[in-house]
Every structure is written in C-alpha cells, then in structure tokens.
Coordinates of C-alpha atoms in Angstrom, one line a residue:
M1 CA 0.0 0.0 0.0
I2 CA 2.8 2.4 0.9
D3 CA 5.9 2.4 -1.3
A4 CA 9.3 3.9 -0.8
A5 CA 8.8 6.6 -3.4
G6 CA 5.7 7.8 -1.6
L7 CA 7.5 8.0 1.7
R8 CA 10.3 10.0 0.1
V9 CA 7.8 12.5 -1.2
M10 CA 6.1 12.8 2.2
R11 CA 9.4 13.4 3.9
A12 CA 10.4 16.0 1.3
I13 CA 7.1 17.9 1.6
A14 CA 7.5 17.9 5.4
E15 CA 11.0 19.3 5.1
E16 CA 10.5 21.8 2.2
G17 CA 6.9 23.0 2.9
S18 CA 5.6 22.9 -0.7
F19 CA 5.1 20.6 -3.6
T20 CA 7.4 22.8 -5.8
A21 CA 10.3 22.8 -3.3
A22 CA 9.8 19.1 -2.6
A23 CA 9.9 18.4 -6.3
L24 CA 13.1 20.4 -6.7
A25 CA 14.8 18.6 -3.8
L26 CA 13.9 15.2 -5.2
G27 CA 14.6 16.0 -8.8
Y28 CA 11.0 15.4 -9.8
S29 CA 8.5 17.6 -11.6
Q30 CA 5.9 19.4 -9.5
P31 CA 3.0 17.5 -11.3
A32 CA 4.8 14.2 -10.6
V33 CA 4.9 15.0 -6.9
S34 CA 1.2 15.9 -6.9
Q35 CA 0.3 12.7 -8.7
M36 CA 2.4 10.6 -6.2
V37 CA 0.6 12.3 -3.2
K38 CA -2.8 11.7 -4.9
R39 CA -2.0 8.0 -5.5
L40 CA -0.8 7.6 -1.9
E41 CA -4.0 9.2 -0.6
Q42 CA -6.0 6.8 -2.7
R43 CA -4.1 3.8 -1.3
T44 CA -4.3 5.0 2.3
G45 CA -7.9 6.1 2.0
T46 CA -7.3 9.5 3.7
V47 CA -6.1 13.0 3.0
L48 CA -2.4 13.4 3.6
V49 CA -1.7 17.0 2.5
E50 CA -3.8 20.1 2.9
K51 CA -3.3 23.4 1.1
V52 CA -2.8 26.5 3.3
G53 CA -2.6 29.6 1.0
R54 CA 0.4 29.1 -1.3
S55 CA 2.0 26.5 0.9
V56 CA 0.9 23.0 2.1
R57 CA 1.0 21.2 5.3
L58 CA 0.7 17.6 6.3
T59 CA -2.4 16.3 8.0
E60 CA -2.1 14.1 11.0
A61 CA -1.9 11.0 8.8
G62 CA 0.6 12.7 6.5
A63 CA 2.8 13.6 9.5
V64 CA 2.7 10.0 10.6
L65 CA 4.1 8.9 7.2
A66 CA 6.7 11.6 7.2
R67 CA 7.8 10.6 10.7
H68 CA 8.2 7.0 9.8
A69 CA 9.8 7.8 6.4
S70 CA 13.4 8.3 7.6
P71 CA 13.9 5.0 9.6
V72 CA 12.0 3.0 6.9
L73 CA 14.0 4.5 4.1
A74 CA 17.3 4.0 6.0
A75 CA 16.4 0.4 6.5
L76 CA 15.7 0.0 2.8
D77 CA 18.9 1.6 1.9
A78 CA 20.8 -0.7 4.3
A79 CA 19.0 -3.7 2.8
E80 CA 19.9 -2.6 -0.7
E81 CA 23.5 -2.2 0.3
E82 CA 23.7 -5.6 1.9
V83 CA 22.1 -7.3 -1.2
A84 CA 24.4 -5.4 -3.5
A85 CA 27.4 -6.7 -1.4
I86 CA 26.1 -10.2 -1.6
A87 CA 25.5 -10.0 -5.3
G88 CA 29.0 -8.5 -5.8
L89 CA 30.6 -11.2 -3.6
R90 CA 31.6 -8.6 -1.1
A91 CA 29.6 -10.5 1.5
G92 CA 27.4 -13.6 1.8
R93 CA 27.1 -16.9 3.5
V94 CA 27.2 -20.4 2.1
R95 CA 26.2 -23.5 4.1
L96 CA 28.1 -26.6 2.8
M97 CA 27.6 -30.2 4.0
A98 CA 29.8 -33.0 2.8
F99 CA 30.6 -36.6 3.6
P100 CA 33.6 -37.1 5.9
S101 CA 36.1 -38.6 3.4
S102 CA 35.6 -35.7 1.0
S103 CA 37.0 -33.5 3.8
V104 CA 40.5 -35.0 3.2
T105 CA 41.3 -33.1 0.0
L106 CA 38.3 -32.2 -2.1
V107 CA 36.5 -29.8 0.2
P108 CA 39.5 -28.1 1.8
R109 CA 41.0 -27.2 -1.6
A110 CA 37.7 -25.8 -2.7
L111 CA 37.2 -23.7 0.5
A112 CA 40.8 -22.5 0.3
A113 CA 40.1 -21.3 -3.3
V114 CA 36.9 -19.5 -2.1
R115 CA 38.7 -17.8 0.7
A116 CA 41.5 -16.7 -1.6
G117 CA 39.1 -15.4 -4.3
Y118 CA 36.4 -14.0 -2.1
P119 CA 37.8 -13.3 1.4
D120 CA 34.5 -11.6 2.5
L121 CA 32.4 -14.7 2.0
S122 CA 31.6 -16.9 5.0
V123 CA 31.3 -20.7 4.4
Q124 CA 29.8 -22.8 7.1
F125 CA 30.8 -26.5 6.8
T126 CA 29.4 -29.6 8.4
E127 CA 29.8 -33.3 7.8
A128 CA 27.1 -35.8 7.0
E129 CA 26.8 -38.9 4.9
P130 CA 24.1 -39.1 2.2
P131 CA 21.2 -39.3 2.3
E132 CA 21.3 -37.2 5.5
S133 CA 22.9 -34.4 3.6
I134 CA 20.2 -34.5 0.9
A135 CA 17.5 -34.3 3.7
A136 CA 19.3 -31.3 5.1
L137 CA 19.3 -29.6 1.7
R138 CA 15.6 -30.3 1.3
A139 CA 14.9 -28.9 4.7
G140 CA 16.7 -25.7 3.8
D141 CA 19.4 -26.2 6.3
V142 CA 22.2 -26.2 3.8
D143 CA 22.9 -24.7 0.3
L144 CA 25.2 -27.3 -1.1
A145 CA 25.5 -31.0 -0.3
V146 CA 28.5 -33.1 -1.5
A147 CA 27.2 -36.6 -1.7
F148 CA 28.2 -39.9 -3.4
S149 CA 26.7 -43.0 -4.8
Y150 CA 28.1 -46.4 -6.0
D151 CA 27.2 -48.4 -9.1
G152 CA 23.7 -49.5 -8.7
S153 CA 22.8 -47.1 -5.9
E154 CA 21.2 -43.7 -5.8
I155 CA 22.4 -40.5 -4.2
A156 CA 19.5 -40.1 -1.9
R157 CA 18.7 -43.8 -1.2
G158 CA 15.6 -43.8 -3.5
E159 CA 14.4 -40.3 -2.4
D160 CA 12.9 -38.2 -5.2
L161 CA 15.5 -35.7 -6.4
E162 CA 13.0 -33.7 -8.5
G163 CA 13.7 -30.0 -7.9
F164 CA 17.3 -30.5 -7.1
A165 CA 20.3 -29.7 -9.4
V166 CA 22.9 -32.5 -9.4
H167 CA 26.3 -31.5 -10.6
P168 CA 28.9 -34.4 -11.2
L169 CA 32.2 -33.8 -9.5
L170 CA 34.2 -37.0 -9.7
D171 CA 34.0 -40.6 -11.0
E172 CA 36.5 -42.7 -9.1
E173 CA 37.5 -46.3 -8.8
V174 CA 37.1 -48.2 -5.6
R175 CA 40.0 -50.7 -4.9
V176 CA 40.9 -53.2 -2.3
A177 CA 43.4 -52.5 0.5
L178 CA 45.5 -55.5 1.6
P179 CA 48.3 -56.0 4.2
R180 CA 51.6 -55.8 2.4
E181 CA 52.4 -59.4 3.2
H182 CA 49.1 -60.7 2.0
P183 CA 49.4 -63.5 -0.6
L184 CA 47.3 -61.4 -3.1
A185 CA 49.3 -58.3 -2.7
S186 CA 51.7 -59.3 -5.5
Q187 CA 48.8 -59.4 -8.0
D188 CA 48.1 -56.5 -10.3
I189 CA 44.4 -57.0 -10.1
V190 CA 42.5 -58.9 -7.3
S191 CA 39.3 -60.8 -8.0
M192 CA 36.5 -60.5 -5.5
T193 CA 36.1 -64.2 -5.7
D194 CA 39.5 -64.6 -4.2
L195 CA 38.4 -62.6 -1.1
T196 CA 35.7 -64.9 0.1
E197 CA 37.5 -66.1 3.2
E198 CA 38.8 -62.7 4.3
D199 CA 37.9 -60.6 7.3
W200 CA 36.7 -57.2 6.2
I201 CA 37.0 -53.7 7.7
A202 CA 33.7 -51.9 6.8
G203 CA 33.0 -48.2 6.7
C204 CA 29.8 -46.0 6.7
A205 CA 26.3 -47.5 6.2
R206 CA 26.3 -46.8 2.5
C207 CA 29.9 -48.2 2.2
R208 CA 28.9 -51.4 4.0
G209 CA 25.9 -51.7 1.7
H210 CA 28.2 -51.5 -1.3
L211 CA 30.6 -54.1 0.1
L212 CA 27.6 -56.4 0.7
Q213 CA 26.4 -55.9 -2.8
I214 CA 29.6 -56.6 -4.7
A215 CA 30.4 -59.6 -2.4
H216 CA 26.9 -60.9 -3.1
D217 CA 27.5 -60.5 -6.8
A218 CA 30.7 -62.5 -6.4
G219 CA 28.8 -65.3 -4.6
F220 CA 29.6 -64.8 -0.9
T221 CA 28.7 -62.9 2.2
P222 CA 31.6 -60.8 3.6
R223 CA 32.7 -61.5 7.2
V224 CA 32.8 -58.0 8.7
A225 CA 35.3 -58.0 11.6
F226 CA 35.6 -54.3 12.3
E227 CA 33.7 -51.1 11.4
T228 CA 35.1 -47.6 11.3
E229 CA 34.3 -44.5 9.1
D230 CA 37.8 -43.2 9.5
Y231 CA 39.8 -44.3 6.4
V232 CA 43.1 -43.6 8.1
A233 CA 42.0 -46.1 10.8
V234 CA 40.8 -48.5 8.1
Q235 CA 44.3 -48.6 6.7
G236 CA 45.7 -49.0 10.2
F237 CA 43.5 -52.1 10.7
V238 CA 44.5 -53.5 7.3
A239 CA 48.2 -52.8 8.0
A240 CA 47.9 -54.7 11.3
G241 CA 46.7 -57.7 9.4
L242 CA 43.1 -57.6 10.8
G243 CA 41.4 -57.7 7.5
V244 CA 41.0 -56.2 4.0
A245 CA 38.9 -53.1 3.0
L246 CA 37.6 -51.1 0.1
I247 CA 39.4 -47.8 -0.5
P248 CA 38.1 -45.1 -3.0
D249 CA 40.7 -43.4 -5.1
L250 CA 40.0 -40.0 -3.4
I251 CA 41.3 -41.5 -0.2
R252 CA 44.1 -43.4 -1.9
A253 CA 45.4 -40.1 -3.3
A254 CA 45.3 -38.3 0.1
T255 CA 46.5 -41.0 2.5
S256 CA 48.9 -43.8 2.5
N257 CA 50.3 -46.5 4.7
D258 CA 53.6 -48.2 3.9
D259 CA 52.3 -51.5 5.2
V260 CA 49.2 -51.4 3.0
V261 CA 49.0 -52.4 -0.7
I262 CA 46.0 -51.1 -2.8
R263 CA 45.0 -53.0 -5.9
P264 CA 42.2 -52.7 -8.5
L265 CA 39.3 -55.1 -8.2
D266 CA 37.8 -57.5 -10.7
P267 CA 35.1 -56.7 -11.5
T268 CA 35.8 -52.9 -11.3
S269 CA 33.9 -51.0 -8.7
R270 CA 33.2 -47.3 -8.9
R271 CA 32.0 -44.4 -6.8
R272 CA 30.5 -41.2 -8.1
I273 CA 30.7 -37.9 -6.2
H274 CA 28.2 -35.2 -6.8
V275 CA 27.3 -31.8 -5.4
V276 CA 23.6 -31.3 -5.0
T277 CA 21.8 -28.0 -4.7
T278 CA 18.8 -26.3 -6.4
D279 CA 18.5 -24.2 -9.6
D280 CA 17.5 -21.2 -7.5
L281 CA 20.4 -21.5 -5.1
V282 CA 22.9 -21.7 -8.0
K283 CA 21.8 -18.2 -9.0
V284 CA 23.1 -16.9 -5.7
P285 CA 26.6 -15.6 -6.4
A286 CA 28.2 -17.0 -3.3
V287 CA 26.7 -20.5 -3.9
A288 CA 27.8 -20.4 -7.5
A289 CA 31.3 -19.4 -6.5
T290 CA 31.6 -22.3 -4.0
L291 CA 30.1 -24.8 -6.6
E292 CA 32.7 -23.6 -9.1
A293 CA 35.5 -24.1 -6.6
L294 CA 34.3 -27.6 -5.8
V295 CA 34.2 -28.5 -9.5
A296 CA 37.8 -27.2 -9.9
S297 CA 39.0 -29.1 -6.9
A298 CA 37.4 -32.3 -8.2
A299 CA 39.1 -31.8 -11.5
S300 CA 42.5 -31.9 -9.8
A301 CA 41.7 -34.6 -7.3
T302 CA 41.6 -37.6 -9.6
P303 CA 44.7 -39.7 -8.9
A304 CA 46.7 -41.8 -11.4
T305 CA 45.0 -45.0 -12.4
S306 CA 47.9 -47.3 -11.7

C-alpha cells in the first residue's frame, strides 16, 4: 500500500513545505509529486496534505508517514547495500555439507580457493553422509550437499530428487586394500572371488551396503570383523593384518600407509561424487562461486589410475 517513493515524497514535503520545493529537492517535476501524493492518498484512504494559502502542510496521517519515512528508508537503503554486497561477492554466507572422506582433500581445496578469491564470503561447513545431507538440503538447512553413490545405488537412497540440481564432481575407482604381506598383494588385479574367506574392515552404512552388494555379486557374504568410518583407521587395521577393505581413489590419493597395498578389483567398482543444490540457489553468487570451486577441486583430485 505504501511504497518507498511515496515515503520519500512525504518526507520532502514535510521538510520543504511545498510541492514545488519538494519536487526540486527530489529532482522530480511538480506535477509528478502531486500525482504521487494523490496516489498515496487513494491507497491509504485518507487526506495526507492540505493546502494552506500558497503552501501546504501535512495532515495528522501525513505527518505519521513523514515521521516513519526516515527510519524505513534508512532500513531499505541498508538492505539494498547488503544485497548489493552479496550480489557482488563482497559479503554472503554459504552452508556446505559433505561426507567425511571428502574432507580430506576435495572440500579443503575448494574452500581455500573460495577464501582466496572472495575473502569476505563466509562458508559454514558440516559433515554428514548421504542421504542425511540431501535431507538437510531439502529442509533448507544447507545450500550445497556433497554426496556420493556407488554403481547400482542412488544419491538419496531412493528419495525423489525432483527440484534438485545434481552436478557431477568425480567418478572414481574403488579398490581393495591388503596387508603388504598378503598372498594377493603381488597381483596387479585382485578378483572379488579370491576374497571370500577374508575378514573385512567396513565403513559407513552406504559403504557397508556397497561391500555387501559386490560380495553378493561374487557369490559370498563378507565377514565384517571391524567397522570404522575413518579411512586412516581403516588402513591401520589393514596394516595390522586384521582384514582387508575397500578404498576409494580419493582416499588413496590423500592418505597412504607403507604397510598397505592397494589393488584394482575385478570386477571394477566405482564411486560417483556429486554436489547437489537447487536451480534457484545456483543463482546466488556465493553459492555459484563455491560450486565452481568444488568442480575445480574435483578436476585436480583424480589420482593416477595405476
């Protein structure tokens, strides 16, 4: 009902005492000021300005609008400045959620690039495995979710992704980690069927599901001896001879253990990493800048295939 232009006119009339002086102060024509007052009176349903000889004065209702004009217009100016800062990447906040193993290299490199390029942006980072991260995105708790899926599985465990924008980041191989003295460590490629009697070190729920699936495809049920979501700990267990484990290339590139040998699997197993957001959020400059940094980080994260 009441717009910013109308408030500016009411304030100018209160300060200048006439339509002509108010128009001059605002850079408007006198008829334009008269029309704006008339339109505002129609919207409010009351008289705002009365003529007194050659000058004008505000009615009680007009004085109320003039009194509120300055704080309201100051707040609008501040809001415009903040929005302009966000649009110009001079300010802004991005909420990023990613699965823990991506925190080893992929996410830190991306966030370092964002900080270097846009030091005034604030990135809030939390860890969660999919599909919890997708649920957080749907609830509006995060702006970007870095998630993963294996061959034959979905990002959100069957949840409808309609309305989301899924951006591929990385397609990596999942290999088997063996103790260095293991009889299969000398082989270039290890068949899943040769691992039927092994103890296994399992990871997150989705990772365990993937292990169960590829073992089932190979004709056996894996004997899970230990469980940990920490891949450094996984390799420690393997190095101690407590079992074998599946290791994605992203982890292989970032961590190593001299007592662990990592070999390709037959059949090949793959993991796909994505960043999920919405089409609307991608239009937010800070979100777009963070997404771009994640894509660039992923492009340099793929290790050698040997």
